[in-house]
Structures are given as C-alpha cells and as structure tokens.
Coordinates of C-alpha atoms in Angstrom, one line a residue:
Chain A
M889 CA 67.5 10.8 21.6
S890 CA 70.0 11.4 24.8
E891 CA 67.9 14.8 25.0
A892 CA 64.4 13.1 24.9
D893 CA 65.7 10.8 27.5
A894 CA 66.7 13.7 29.7
T895 CA 63.2 15.3 29.2
G896 CA 61.8 12.3 30.7
G897 CA 61.0 10.1 27.8
F898 CA 58.5 12.1 26.0
G899 CA 60.3 13.4 23.5
G900 CA 61.9 17.3 23.4
A901 CA 62.0 19.4 20.6
A902 CA 65.4 17.8 18.8
R903 CA 63.1 14.5 18.4
G904 CA 60.2 16.3 16.8
D905 CA 62.6 18.4 14.9
A906 CA 64.1 15.2 13.2
S907 CA 61.6 13.2 12.4
L908 CA 59.7 16.0 10.9
S909 CA 62.2 17.8 8.6
G910 CA 64.3 14.8 8.4
N911 CA 67.2 17.1 9.0
P912 CA 69.3 17.1 12.1
A913 CA 71.0 20.2 11.6
L914 CA 68.0 22.2 12.3
V915 CA 68.1 21.2 15.9
G916 CA 68.3 24.3 17.9
Q917 CA 65.9 26.4 15.4
E918 CA 62.7 28.0 16.4
A919 CA 60.0 25.2 17.3
V920 CA 57.2 27.3 16.0
R921 CA 56.7 30.6 14.1
L922 CA 53.9 32.5 13.0
E923 CA 53.9 35.0 10.4
G924 CA 51.2 37.5 9.7
V925 CA 48.4 34.9 10.5
H926 CA 44.9 36.0 9.6
K927 CA 41.9 34.0 10.4
S928 CA 38.1 34.6 9.7
F929 CA 35.0 32.7 10.2
G930 CA 32.9 34.1 7.8
V931 CA 33.3 38.2 8.0
L932 CA 34.2 37.7 11.7
E933 CA 37.7 38.4 11.8
I934 CA 39.4 36.1 14.5
L935 CA 43.4 36.6 14.1
R936 CA 44.3 39.6 12.4
G937 CA 48.0 39.3 11.8
I938 CA 49.7 37.1 14.6
D939 CA 53.7 37.0 14.6
L940 CA 55.1 34.7 17.1
S941 CA 58.1 32.6 17.5
V942 CA 58.7 29.9 19.8
A943 CA 62.1 28.6 20.7
P944 CA 62.6 24.8 21.7
H945 CA 61.8 24.4 25.5
E946 CA 60.1 27.6 25.9
V947 CA 56.8 27.9 27.9
I948 CA 54.7 30.5 26.3
C949 CA 51.4 31.8 28.0
L950 CA 48.7 33.7 25.9
I951 CA 46.3 35.6 27.9
G952 CA 43.6 37.8 26.9
A953 CA 39.6 38.0 27.0
S954 CA 37.5 35.5 25.9
G955 CA 37.2 36.1 22.2
S956 CA 40.5 37.5 21.7
G957 CA 41.6 34.7 19.6
K958 CA 43.6 32.6 21.9
S959 CA 42.0 29.4 21.3
T960 CA 41.6 30.0 17.4
L961 CA 45.5 30.5 17.3
L962 CA 46.1 26.9 18.9
R963 CA 44.1 25.2 16.7
C964 CA 45.5 27.0 13.6
V965 CA 49.1 25.8 14.4
N966 CA 47.7 22.4 14.9
L967 CA 45.7 22.6 11.2
L968 CA 42.8 21.9 12.8
E969 CA 41.7 25.4 11.3
P970 CA 43.2 26.6 8.0
V971 CA 44.7 30.0 8.1
N972 CA 43.5 32.7 5.6
R973 CA 46.6 34.4 5.2
G974 CA 50.1 34.1 6.9
R975 CA 52.4 31.5 7.6
I976 CA 52.9 28.9 10.0
L977 CA 56.1 27.0 10.6
L978 CA 57.0 23.9 12.5
W979 CA 61.2 23.6 13.0
G980 CA 61.6 25.7 9.8
Q981 CA 59.0 24.1 7.7
D982 CA 56.0 25.7 6.4
V983 CA 53.0 23.3 7.4
T984 CA 50.6 25.9 5.6
A985 CA 51.9 25.4 2.5
P986 CA 49.7 23.4 -0.3
G987 CA 50.5 19.6 -0.1
V988 CA 51.4 19.1 3.5
D989 CA 50.0 16.2 5.2
E990 CA 48.1 17.7 7.8
N991 CA 47.8 14.2 9.5
A992 CA 52.0 13.9 9.6
V993 CA 52.1 17.7 10.7
R994 CA 49.5 16.5 13.8
R995 CA 51.9 13.6 15.0
H996 CA 54.3 16.1 16.2
I997 CA 51.9 18.5 17.9
G998 CA 50.0 17.5 21.0
I999 CA 46.7 19.6 21.9
V1000 CA 44.5 19.4 24.7
F1001 CA 41.1 20.9 25.0
Q1002 CA 39.4 22.6 27.4
S1003 CA 36.5 19.9 27.2
F1004 CA 38.6 17.1 27.4
N1005 CA 37.2 15.7 24.5
L1006 CA 38.2 12.0 25.7
F1007 CA 36.7 9.1 23.9
P1008 CA 33.7 7.9 25.9
H1009 CA 33.2 4.5 24.5
M1010 CA 37.1 3.7 25.1
T1011 CA 38.9 2.7 28.5
V1012 CA 41.5 5.2 29.6
L1013 CA 44.1 2.5 28.3
R1014 CA 42.5 2.5 24.9
N1015 CA 42.2 6.6 24.9
I1016 CA 46.0 7.0 25.1
T1017 CA 47.1 4.1 22.8
L1018 CA 44.5 4.8 20.2
G1019 CA 47.4 7.3 18.6
P1020 CA 50.2 5.1 18.8
I1021 CA 48.5 2.3 17.5
R1022 CA 46.7 3.9 14.7
V1023 CA 49.0 6.5 13.5
L1024 CA 52.5 5.4 14.4
G1025 CA 51.8 2.1 13.8
V1026 CA 53.4 0.7 17.2
P1027 CA 52.4 -2.9 18.2
R1028 CA 49.5 -2.8 20.6
D1029 CA 51.5 -4.6 23.4
Q1030 CA 54.3 -2.2 23.1
A1031 CA 51.9 0.8 22.8
E1032 CA 50.1 -0.2 25.8
E1033 CA 53.3 -1.0 27.9
A1034 CA 54.2 2.5 27.2
G1035 CA 50.8 3.8 27.7
R1036 CA 51.2 2.3 31.5
A1037 CA 54.0 3.4 31.9
L1038 CA 53.0 7.0 31.3
L1039 CA 49.9 6.5 33.4
V1040 CA 52.0 5.3 36.5
R1041 CA 54.1 8.5 35.9
F1042 CA 51.3 10.8 36.1
G1043 CA 49.4 9.1 39.0
L1044 CA 46.7 7.7 37.0
S1045 CA 47.8 3.7 36.7
D1046 CA 44.4 2.9 39.0
K1047 CA 42.4 4.2 36.4
R1048 CA 43.5 2.6 33.5
D1049 CA 40.6 0.5 32.6
D1050 CA 38.0 2.7 33.6
Y1051 CA 35.6 4.8 31.3
P1052 CA 36.0 8.4 31.2
D1053 CA 32.4 9.2 32.7
R1054 CA 33.8 7.0 35.9
L1055 CA 36.5 9.8 36.2
S1056 CA 36.7 13.3 37.8
G1057 CA 37.0 16.4 35.8
G1058 CA 40.7 16.6 36.8
Q1059 CA 41.3 12.9 36.2
Q1060 CA 40.2 13.2 32.9
Q1061 CA 42.0 16.3 32.1
R1062 CA 45.0 14.5 32.9
V1063 CA 44.1 11.6 30.8
A1064 CA 43.6 13.8 28.0
I1065 CA 47.0 15.3 28.5
V1066 CA 48.6 11.9 28.8
R1067 CA 46.8 11.1 25.7
A1068 CA 48.4 13.8 23.9
L1069 CA 51.8 12.7 25.4
A1070 CA 51.8 9.1 24.1
M1071 CA 52.2 10.6 20.6
R1072 CA 55.7 12.2 22.0
P1073 CA 54.8 15.1 20.5
G1074 CA 57.7 18.1 20.0
I1075 CA 55.2 20.6 21.3
M1076 CA 52.0 21.1 23.5
L1077 CA 49.4 22.9 23.0
L1078 CA 47.2 23.5 25.9
D1079 CA 43.8 25.2 25.1
E1080 CA 42.5 26.6 28.6
V1081 CA 42.8 23.2 30.1
T1082 CA 41.5 24.1 33.7
S1083 CA 38.5 26.3 32.6
A1084 CA 35.8 23.7 32.8
L1085 CA 37.2 22.5 35.9
D1086 CA 36.0 22.9 39.7
P1087 CA 38.6 25.0 41.3
E1088 CA 39.4 22.2 43.8
L1089 CA 40.5 20.0 40.8
V1090 CA 42.6 23.0 38.8
S1091 CA 45.7 22.5 40.8
E1092 CA 46.3 18.6 39.9
V1093 CA 46.1 19.6 36.4
L1094 CA 48.6 22.4 36.8
G1095 CA 50.9 20.3 38.4
V1096 CA 51.2 17.8 35.4
I1097 CA 51.9 21.1 33.1
R1098 CA 54.4 22.2 35.6
E1099 CA 56.0 18.8 35.3
L1100 CA 55.8 18.9 31.5
A1101 CA 57.7 22.2 31.8
D1102 CA 60.6 21.0 34.2
A1103 CA 60.9 18.2 31.5
G1104 CA 61.9 21.0 29.1
M1105 CA 58.5 20.8 26.7
T1106 CA 57.9 23.1 24.5
M1107 CA 54.4 24.7 25.2
L1108 CA 52.0 27.2 24.0
I1109 CA 49.3 27.6 26.6
A1110 CA 46.2 29.8 26.6
T1111 CA 45.2 30.2 30.0
H1112 CA 43.1 32.4 32.4
E1113 CA 45.2 30.8 35.3
M1114 CA 47.1 34.6 35.7
G1115 CA 49.0 33.3 38.8
F1116 CA 50.0 29.9 37.2
A1117 CA 50.9 31.6 33.5
R1118 CA 53.4 34.2 36.2
D1119 CA 55.0 31.0 37.8
I1120 CA 55.6 28.9 34.4
A1121 CA 55.6 30.8 31.5
D1122 CA 59.1 31.8 30.0
R1123 CA 57.0 34.3 28.0
V1124 CA 53.5 35.8 28.3
C1125 CA 51.5 37.2 25.5
F1126 CA 48.8 39.3 25.7
L1127 CA 46.2 39.0 22.7
D1128 CA 43.5 41.3 22.1
E1129 CA 41.2 41.5 19.3
G1130 CA 43.3 39.0 17.3
V1131 CA 46.6 40.7 17.7
I1132 CA 49.4 40.0 20.1
L1133 CA 49.5 43.7 21.6
E1134 CA 52.1 43.1 24.6
Q1135 CA 54.6 40.0 24.8
G1136 CA 57.7 39.8 27.4
P1137 CA 58.7 37.6 30.4
P1138 CA 56.0 37.4 33.0
R1139 CA 57.3 39.9 35.7
Q1140 CA 57.4 42.7 33.3
V1141 CA 54.0 42.0 31.7
F1142 CA 52.0 41.1 34.9
T1143 CA 54.2 44.0 37.0
A1144 CA 54.6 46.8 34.3
P1145 CA 52.6 46.6 31.4
V1146 CA 53.1 49.1 28.9
N1147 CA 50.1 49.0 26.5
S1148 CA 46.9 50.6 28.2
R1149 CA 44.5 47.5 27.5
T1150 CA 47.0 45.3 29.0
Q1151 CA 46.9 47.5 32.1
Q1152 CA 42.9 47.5 31.8
F1153 CA 42.9 43.3 31.5
L1154 CA 45.2 42.8 34.2
R1155 CA 43.2 45.4 36.4
R1156 CA 40.1 43.6 35.9
I1157 CA 41.8 40.3 36.6
V1158 CA 42.7 41.8 40.2
D1159 CA 39.6 43.3 40.8
A1160 CA 38.5 39.5 40.3
G1161 CA 40.6 38.3 42.7
R1162 CA 42.1 36.2 40.4
L1163 CA 45.8 37.5 40.4
Chain B
M427 CA 25.0 21.8 37.4
P428 CA 21.1 20.4 37.4
V429 CA 19.4 17.6 38.2
R430 CA 21.9 14.6 38.9
G431 CA 19.8 11.6 38.2
S432 CA 18.8 10.7 41.7
R433 CA 16.7 7.4 42.2
G434 CA 14.2 9.5 43.7
G435 CA 13.6 11.8 40.8
T436 CA 12.8 15.4 40.6
Y437 CA 10.6 17.2 38.3
L438 CA 12.6 17.2 35.3
D439 CA 13.6 13.9 35.9
Q440 CA 10.1 12.8 35.2
Q441 CA 9.5 14.9 32.3
T442 CA 12.4 13.6 30.5
L443 CA 11.5 9.7 31.1
V444 CA 7.9 10.4 30.2
A445 CA 9.0 11.8 26.9
A446 CA 11.1 9.0 26.6
G447 CA 8.4 6.5 26.4
A448 CA 9.2 5.4 30.0
P449 CA 6.0 5.0 32.2
A450 CA 4.0 7.9 33.2
P451 CA 3.6 8.6 36.8
G452 CA 0.5 6.5 38.3
S453 CA -0.1 4.8 35.0
F454 CA -1.0 0.9 35.9
E455 CA 2.4 -0.1 35.0
G456 CA 3.7 2.7 37.0
N457 CA 6.8 1.6 39.3
G458 CA 5.9 4.1 41.9
R459 CA 8.3 7.2 41.0
G460 CA 7.1 10.1 41.4
S461 CA 3.8 9.0 43.0
H462 CA 4.3 11.9 45.7
L463 CA 3.8 14.4 43.0
L464 CA 0.1 13.6 42.1
G465 CA -0.9 12.5 45.3
G466 CA -0.1 8.9 45.5
Q467 CA -2.9 6.6 46.3
R468 CA -5.8 9.1 44.6
A469 CA -3.7 9.0 41.2
A470 CA -3.5 5.3 41.7
A471 CA -7.3 5.3 42.0
V472 CA -8.1 7.3 39.2
S473 CA -6.1 5.7 37.0
T474 CA -7.5 2.1 37.7
V475 CA -10.9 3.5 37.5
S476 CA -10.0 5.1 34.0
T477 CA -8.6 1.8 32.8
V478 CA -11.5 -0.6 33.9
V479 CA -13.8 1.7 32.3
F480 CA -11.6 1.9 29.1
I481 CA -11.0 -1.8 28.4
G482 CA -14.8 -2.4 29.4
G483 CA -15.8 -0.2 26.6
V484 CA -13.7 -1.8 24.1
I485 CA -15.1 -5.3 25.3
A486 CA -18.7 -4.2 25.2
L487 CA -18.2 -3.0 21.5
F488 CA -17.2 -6.3 20.7
V489 CA -20.4 -8.1 22.6
F490 CA -23.2 -5.5 21.9
A491 CA -22.5 -4.4 18.5
P492 CA -24.9 -5.5 16.0
G493 CA -22.8 -7.6 14.0
A494 CA -20.5 -8.7 17.0
A495 CA -21.7 -12.6 16.7
A496 CA -20.7 -12.6 12.8
V497 CA -17.4 -11.0 13.6
R498 CA -16.8 -13.4 16.4
H499 CA -17.6 -16.1 13.9
T500 CA -15.4 -15.0 11.3
F501 CA -12.1 -13.5 13.0
F502 CA -12.2 -15.4 16.4
N503 CA -13.6 -18.9 15.1
P504 CA -11.4 -21.0 17.3
Q505 CA -11.7 -24.4 15.1
Q506 CA -10.4 -22.3 12.3
M507 CA -7.7 -20.5 14.1
K508 CA -6.4 -23.9 15.1
Q509 CA -6.6 -25.4 11.7
A510 CA -4.9 -22.2 10.2
F511 CA -1.9 -22.3 12.7
L512 CA -1.2 -26.0 11.7
G513 CA -2.3 -26.3 8.5
D514 CA -4.4 -29.2 6.8
P515 CA -2.7 -30.9 3.8
S516 CA -5.7 -32.9 3.2
K517 CA -7.6 -30.0 2.6
G518 CA -4.3 -28.3 1.1
L519 CA -4.1 -25.6 3.5
Y520 CA -1.0 -24.0 3.9
S521 CA 0.2 -23.5 7.9
V522 CA 0.2 -20.0 9.0
G523 CA 2.9 -21.1 11.5
K524 CA 5.3 -22.7 8.8
G525 CA 4.8 -19.4 6.9
L526 CA 5.9 -17.5 9.8
I527 CA 9.2 -19.5 9.9
L528 CA 9.8 -19.1 6.3
N529 CA 9.3 -15.0 7.1
I530 CA 11.5 -15.1 10.0
E531 CA 14.3 -16.5 7.6
M532 CA 14.0 -13.9 5.4
F533 CA 13.8 -11.0 7.6
L534 CA 17.0 -12.4 9.5
I535 CA 18.7 -12.6 6.3
A536 CA 17.5 -9.3 4.9
E537 CA 18.5 -7.5 8.4
V538 CA 22.3 -8.5 8.2
L539 CA 22.5 -7.3 4.6
I540 CA 20.7 -4.2 5.6
L541 CA 23.0 -3.4 8.5
F542 CA 25.9 -4.0 6.1
F543 CA 24.7 -1.9 3.0
A544 CA 23.2 1.0 4.9
L545 CA 26.5 1.6 6.8
V546 CA 28.3 1.6 3.6
I547 CA 26.0 4.1 2.1
A548 CA 26.2 6.5 5.4
V549 CA 29.9 6.1 5.4
L550 CA 30.1 7.2 1.6
R551 CA 27.6 10.3 2.4
Q552 CA 30.3 11.3 5.2
L553 CA 33.5 11.1 3.6
R554 CA 34.7 14.3 1.8
N555 CA 37.6 13.0 -0.2
P556 CA 37.0 14.6 -3.7
V557 CA 38.0 11.3 -5.5
L558 CA 34.8 9.5 -3.8
F559 CA 32.3 12.0 -5.3
P560 CA 30.7 10.1 -7.8
F561 CA 30.0 7.6 -5.2
R562 CA 28.4 10.5 -2.6
M563 CA 26.5 11.6 -5.5
L564 CA 25.1 7.9 -6.2
A565 CA 24.2 7.4 -2.3
V566 CA 22.4 10.7 -2.3
V567 CA 20.6 9.7 -5.5
Y568 CA 20.0 6.2 -3.9
T569 CA 18.8 7.0 -0.4
D570 CA 16.3 10.1 -2.0
V571 CA 14.6 7.1 -4.8
F572 CA 14.3 4.3 -2.4
R573 CA 12.7 6.2 0.6
G574 CA 10.2 7.7 -2.0
V575 CA 9.1 4.7 -3.7
P576 CA 6.7 2.3 -1.9
L577 CA 8.1 -1.0 -0.9
I578 CA 5.0 -3.3 -2.6
I579 CA 6.2 -1.3 -6.0
V580 CA 9.9 -2.1 -5.3
I581 CA 8.8 -5.9 -4.8
Y582 CA 6.8 -6.0 -8.0
G583 CA 9.8 -4.1 -9.8
I584 CA 12.2 -6.8 -8.7
G585 CA 9.9 -9.8 -8.5
F586 CA 8.5 -9.6 -11.7
G587 CA 11.2 -7.1 -13.4
A588 CA 14.4 -9.4 -12.8
P589 CA 12.8 -12.5 -14.4
A590 CA 11.9 -10.5 -17.3
L591 CA 15.5 -9.5 -18.1
Y592 CA 16.2 -13.1 -18.9
I593 CA 19.8 -12.8 -17.4
R594 CA 21.8 -16.0 -16.5
G595 CA 21.5 -16.0 -12.5
V596 CA 19.5 -12.8 -12.2
S597 CA 16.7 -14.0 -13.8
T598 CA 16.1 -17.5 -12.3
Q599 CA 16.3 -16.8 -8.6
S600 CA 13.5 -17.6 -6.3
D601 CA 10.8 -15.0 -5.1
F602 CA 12.5 -15.7 -1.4
V603 CA 15.4 -14.0 -3.1
Y604 CA 14.1 -11.4 -5.3
G605 CA 12.1 -10.7 -1.8
I606 CA 15.0 -10.2 -0.1
V607 CA 16.5 -8.2 -2.6
A608 CA 13.6 -5.7 -2.7
L609 CA 13.5 -5.4 1.3
V610 CA 17.4 -4.7 1.5
L611 CA 16.9 -2.2 -1.3
S612 CA 14.1 -0.5 0.3
Y613 CA 15.1 -0.6 3.7
S614 CA 19.0 0.6 3.4
A615 CA 18.0 3.7 2.2
Y616 CA 16.0 4.5 5.8
V617 CA 18.7 2.7 7.7
A618 CA 21.5 4.7 6.5
E619 CA 19.6 7.8 6.9
V620 CA 19.5 6.3 10.5
Y621 CA 23.1 5.8 10.7
R622 CA 23.7 9.1 9.3
A623 CA 21.9 10.9 12.3
G624 CA 24.0 9.1 14.4
I625 CA 27.1 10.0 13.1
N626 CA 26.1 13.7 13.0
S627 CA 25.1 13.4 16.6
V628 CA 28.5 12.5 17.5
H629 CA 30.0 16.1 18.5
Q630 CA 32.4 18.2 16.5
S631 CA 34.9 17.8 19.6
Q632 CA 35.4 14.3 19.1
V633 CA 36.2 14.5 15.3
A634 CA 38.7 17.5 16.3
A635 CA 40.4 15.2 19.4
A636 CA 40.9 12.4 16.9
R637 CA 42.2 14.1 13.9
S638 CA 44.3 16.1 16.7
L639 CA 46.2 12.9 17.3
G640 CA 46.8 12.5 13.6
L641 CA 44.2 9.6 12.4
S642 CA 42.8 10.5 9.1
Q643 CA 39.6 11.4 8.2
W644 CA 38.6 7.7 7.6
K645 CA 40.3 6.6 10.7
S646 CA 38.8 9.2 12.7
L647 CA 35.2 7.8 11.3
R648 CA 36.3 4.2 11.9
F649 CA 37.6 4.4 15.5
V650 CA 36.2 7.6 17.1
V651 CA 33.0 8.3 15.4
L652 CA 31.4 5.2 14.0
P653 CA 31.4 3.2 17.7
Q654 CA 29.5 6.1 19.0
A655 CA 27.0 6.7 16.5
V656 CA 26.0 2.8 16.2
R657 CA 25.4 2.9 20.0
T658 CA 23.1 5.9 19.7
V659 CA 21.4 4.5 16.7
I660 CA 20.4 1.1 18.5
P661 CA 16.9 1.8 19.7
P662 CA 15.9 3.6 16.2
L663 CA 17.3 0.9 14.3
L664 CA 15.6 -1.6 16.6
N665 CA 12.1 0.4 15.6
D666 CA 13.1 0.0 11.7
F667 CA 13.5 -3.6 12.4
I668 CA 10.2 -4.1 13.9
S669 CA 8.3 -2.8 10.9
L670 CA 10.9 -4.7 8.7
Q671 CA 9.6 -7.8 10.4
K672 CA 6.1 -6.9 9.3
D673 CA 7.0 -5.8 5.7
T674 CA 8.4 -8.8 5.0
A675 CA 4.9 -10.4 4.7
L676 CA 4.5 -8.3 1.8
V677 CA 6.9 -10.6 -0.1
S678 CA 3.8 -13.0 -0.2
T679 CA 2.3 -10.5 -3.3
L680 CA 4.8 -12.2 -5.3
G681 CA 3.0 -15.2 -5.5
A682 CA 4.6 -18.4 -4.9
V683 CA 6.2 -17.8 -1.5
I684 CA 4.7 -19.7 1.2
E685 CA 4.5 -17.1 4.1
A686 CA 2.4 -16.1 7.0
N687 CA -0.4 -13.6 5.1
R688 CA -0.2 -15.7 1.8
A689 CA -0.9 -18.6 4.0
A690 CA -4.1 -16.9 5.3
Q691 CA -5.2 -15.4 2.0
I692 CA -5.3 -18.9 0.3
D693 CA -6.8 -20.2 3.8
S694 CA -9.6 -17.7 3.6
S695 CA -10.3 -18.0 -0.1
T696 CA -11.3 -21.8 0.4
L697 CA -13.1 -21.1 3.5
F698 CA -14.6 -17.6 3.4
V699 CA -13.7 -17.4 7.3
Y700 CA -10.7 -14.6 8.6
S701 CA -9.6 -16.5 11.5
S702 CA -6.5 -17.2 9.4
Y703 CA -5.8 -13.5 9.4
T704 CA -6.3 -13.2 13.1
V705 CA -4.1 -16.2 13.8
A706 CA -1.4 -14.5 11.3
A707 CA -1.7 -11.0 13.1
L708 CA -1.5 -12.5 16.5
L709 CA 1.7 -14.5 15.4
F710 CA 3.2 -11.3 14.2
L711 CA 2.5 -9.6 17.3
C712 CA 4.1 -12.4 19.3
L713 CA 7.2 -11.4 17.4
T714 CA 6.8 -7.6 17.2
I715 CA 6.1 -6.7 20.9
P716 CA 8.8 -8.4 22.6
L717 CA 11.1 -6.5 20.3
A718 CA 9.3 -3.2 20.9
R719 CA 9.8 -3.8 24.9
F720 CA 13.2 -4.3 24.2
T721 CA 14.0 -1.2 22.5
D722 CA 11.9 0.4 25.0
R723 CA 14.1 -0.5 27.8
L724 CA 17.5 0.0 25.7
I725 CA 15.9 3.9 25.1
A726 CA 15.2 4.1 29.1
R727 CA 18.9 2.8 29.7
D728 CA 20.2 5.0 27.5
V729 CA 18.4 8.0 29.0
S730 CA 19.4 7.5 32.3
R731 CA 22.9 6.7 31.7
R732 CA 23.0 10.0 30.2
M733 CA 21.5 11.8 33.0
A734 CA 24.1 10.1 35.2
G735 CA 26.8 11.6 33.3
G736 CA 24.9 15.0 32.5
A737 CA 26.9 16.9 35.0
T738 CA 30.3 16.4 33.6
V739 CA 31.3 18.4 30.5
R740 CA 32.1 16.4 27.3

C-alpha cells in the first residue's frame, strides 16, 4: 500500500494488480495488454487487430480521426463492448476469457465518458459514493468521508450537495473523473473527456488529468487535444481505420511521423490551428 | 445551442409548451405569454368573442331544443339530485355520495397494488438473465392478454368465475375483493407498459456509466435507471389513474357492491328519473378534474425543467 499512498491515495497499479489477480508477485507486469483485438458492429469493422501494451504508471494517448476506433478500444478494455477476436489482459489476467466476472473486472478500471454521464437524480456526493457503497460494500459514512476528501482535493467541495444540472460542463466532467477515482481503480480510461466542453472549460479538466498523471495513475486517453497529448503522454498511438499505424514518444510522433497517414492527419490538425 | 428557456418565451418555446398541453397563446386562461406574437389585444378580443359564442350556443341548445324541458326534468332535477346524493333509507334508496366513498376506497387499494405489481412485471421484462427466461415470457403473455381483454370481461371472469371454483379462501371473497383483483389484473398490464416506456427512455449512456462502476445489471436498474424512469412516467401514470378511478364504477356490475353508479341505477329504476346519474357524473368529475389539472402541472414543470437544462450535454 505504500505505493498507493505515494500516488496520492487513489491507488496505483500495485493495488489493482494485487486485488484483481490476488497475486502480489505480478507487480511490475504490464497493466494492460491487447492482443489482436477485433471488434465489429454488424458488417462494420471498427477494430481490425489492435496490439498494445501499457506498463504500470504509463500514460498513453490515442489520437486519430473520428471513427478510427479510439472510443471502441477503450470500451472494449472496460468490457462494455465484447470483442469478436483477440484477447485483453489486465495485470496478466485474460479478462476476455469465458466465465470472467465482468463486474469484478470493471471495479478496477475507471472510465470517463465524453458526455460525462453523471446520474442526474443524485447529488454530486451521491454520484461519487454510489460505486463504493453498492459495489465495494464500503459503509456509507466511510464512503462519504472518502468522497468529501476527494471533492476537496479536486476543488469541488462546495458542489457536494448540488445536482449535476447545476454544474458547468467542466465541473460535471471533473465530478465524473472523481466518481471513477472513488472506486480506486488501477487504471483510468478517458474517452475524449474534453470534446463536449466549451473551450474555456477545457483547461480545468486537463489540469485534473495532469494531476493524475503526476500521481502515477496508469491511463489510456483518447483525445483530440494534441498539445495536451504531446505534454502528458509517455507514448502516443495513432489509430487509423481500426489499427495502430504508428506509435512512439510524443516528440517523435508529432515532429517526425514516419507513416504517411500520420503525416496527413497531423498536417490537417496543424492547418486547423489545433497544434 | 438553441433556446435557453427564457421567461419571455421564444417561438420554439411556445410551440413546445402548446404541444405539451399548456395554455395556448391568447386562450382565455392565457397568462400573457406570447401575446406579442399574435398582436396582443386583438387576439384577446377574438378569443373572448369566440368563447362567448361557443358557450352561448351550448346553452341555447339546452334551452331551445324540442326536448329541453324533459331533459332538464329528468337529468337536472334539483330535488332528485339532492335525494340521490344523500340517499333515502325510508324509500330504500342508496346514497350516491356513500357509494362514491366505497369507490374511492377501492381505487386507492387497487392503485397501490397496481403500482407495485406493474413494476415487477416491467422489471422482469427488462432483465436479461437466462434463468429468468420463463418469467420474462410470462410477463410478455400477461401484458398481451390483459391489455387485449376488455375490463368488463375481466370483472365478470373474476367476479363470477372465482366463486364458481369453490376453492376455500378464494371463492368466498366479497365482490369488493374480486373487483380489486380484476382492476389490478387489467390495469397492471397497462401500467407495466408505461413503466417500460420510462425505462427505455433512460439513455443507454446512463447504463454504461453505471455498469462501468461495476454495478450489476440489477443494481444499475435499481439505483440508476428506475429512479429516473419513474420520475419520467409520473404524468402518464396519473393519466392512467384518472381512468382507473372511473373504471372502478364498472365493478358495480357484479351486483352487490354499493357503489356510485350502482346507487344511481337503483335510484333511477324506482323513479325513472336520471338525476342520480348526473350526481354520480358530477362527483366523478370533482375527483378526476383536480387529478387532471395536477397532471398537467407536472407535465408543464417537466417541460420547463427540461428546457432549462436543454443546453447541456447529457
């Protein structure tokens, strides 16, 4: 647990590792590994063989045009979408194998959606304590204390008793991130979390994500914010038509892309003034 | 984003509100909203004149129709109406007023049972657990059958069928009980469908958010989907209960129950004056109209709330 404490109390890979596989010896192994993942919706093939491995504490940004499969990839990791072919391993354990308890897997993975998806009939505090209370079985007073602490930490303590529709988009998205963190996940998946926000609200959300990265959270981030990806990512993956065409450190991918499709994509981004 | 629901009301604003049953601009219960659209005073004048002409016409029909005097005597006889309302034991007349109390009792008991039973059926149809397959099938058959069979037939079926079975504890109940059972059976099928529509109206992204926290399908339904669904369907539910309130009168066909319409029947059969029906009808309206207005208010509140929050992504 000393590592979890060092990462600010919301759990690094070590904790997720131990509690998912029950085997502390696996600490240090890959947090996530995708092997030849295919996913189709009817005849539409979205993912066409994704291979990717994520080390503990690594921050990976997925970039690429809309429809390239970024969101689907994240939803597959969270088992919200069943894969058609291939395997997904979390801390060495195959979670796409038959008989895996998907609810148990999801407990260790936090996901934040583009459109926040807060529960509109619950206050902010109830939103973030629902999971700990109903899934982890944490007693209500303890869950609320932990929730309040998280809200203080992310500057949302005055919104504690508000309903989501009273909050700005930026605040809602920060609450959504806190809701995921309240489950003390070993990995966070962020699905274009700033795309639905007014431009002036983007930075407050990106600030929170930076804080998570600094604390050592393992993250897979699908994003259109290229400047942000360049700053925060340990590795950038360029997705095109369901495959990872190019990956590497941000400096390399953004300044000296090898693949011509990557070059094309980045040129369009630069032309649009987004980089 | 379009239209933040401002108090002044934009064009779209008006359209949506009118569609939702709020007073149309310039109607006589209008609240001044949108009067600038149709030219204010002129619209008010036009609506006043048309209202006066319409009501005048209806009154004229009752006053000048060939049989107007007979209708007034039969249906609107003040003496008879008073007698029907209070009842007259010396003449063996039941009180329509008392019958109505029995009606309300029945309605309230049936309503609570329907709300519960229908929710169970709606939830059963929603759960995808293979173990529950037979129950899911049963729920589908049940809603299909009881939505298709007229209530009066269900009432006869239970009211006359159950006693004929000679089952201890089942066949010896009162018509009051059979009536409630029939109402619950019939209405639960409708109300289950209303619940189901509400459940389906909760966006899939809410389910995704709940499941991604590790909540099981049942817990997602219980803590995230159902609370939102029930809130959405309160106005249509109230609508169904307005008609349940009326339909409770049909139980009187079982015979022994002293109930509003029943009282009216006995009353009229002895005197050949139908004023007691009028009393029963008026009493029903006294109950259903406030319920209807209350429903309208809930719908209007819902619409305005949705428009106030309409600019945010959900």
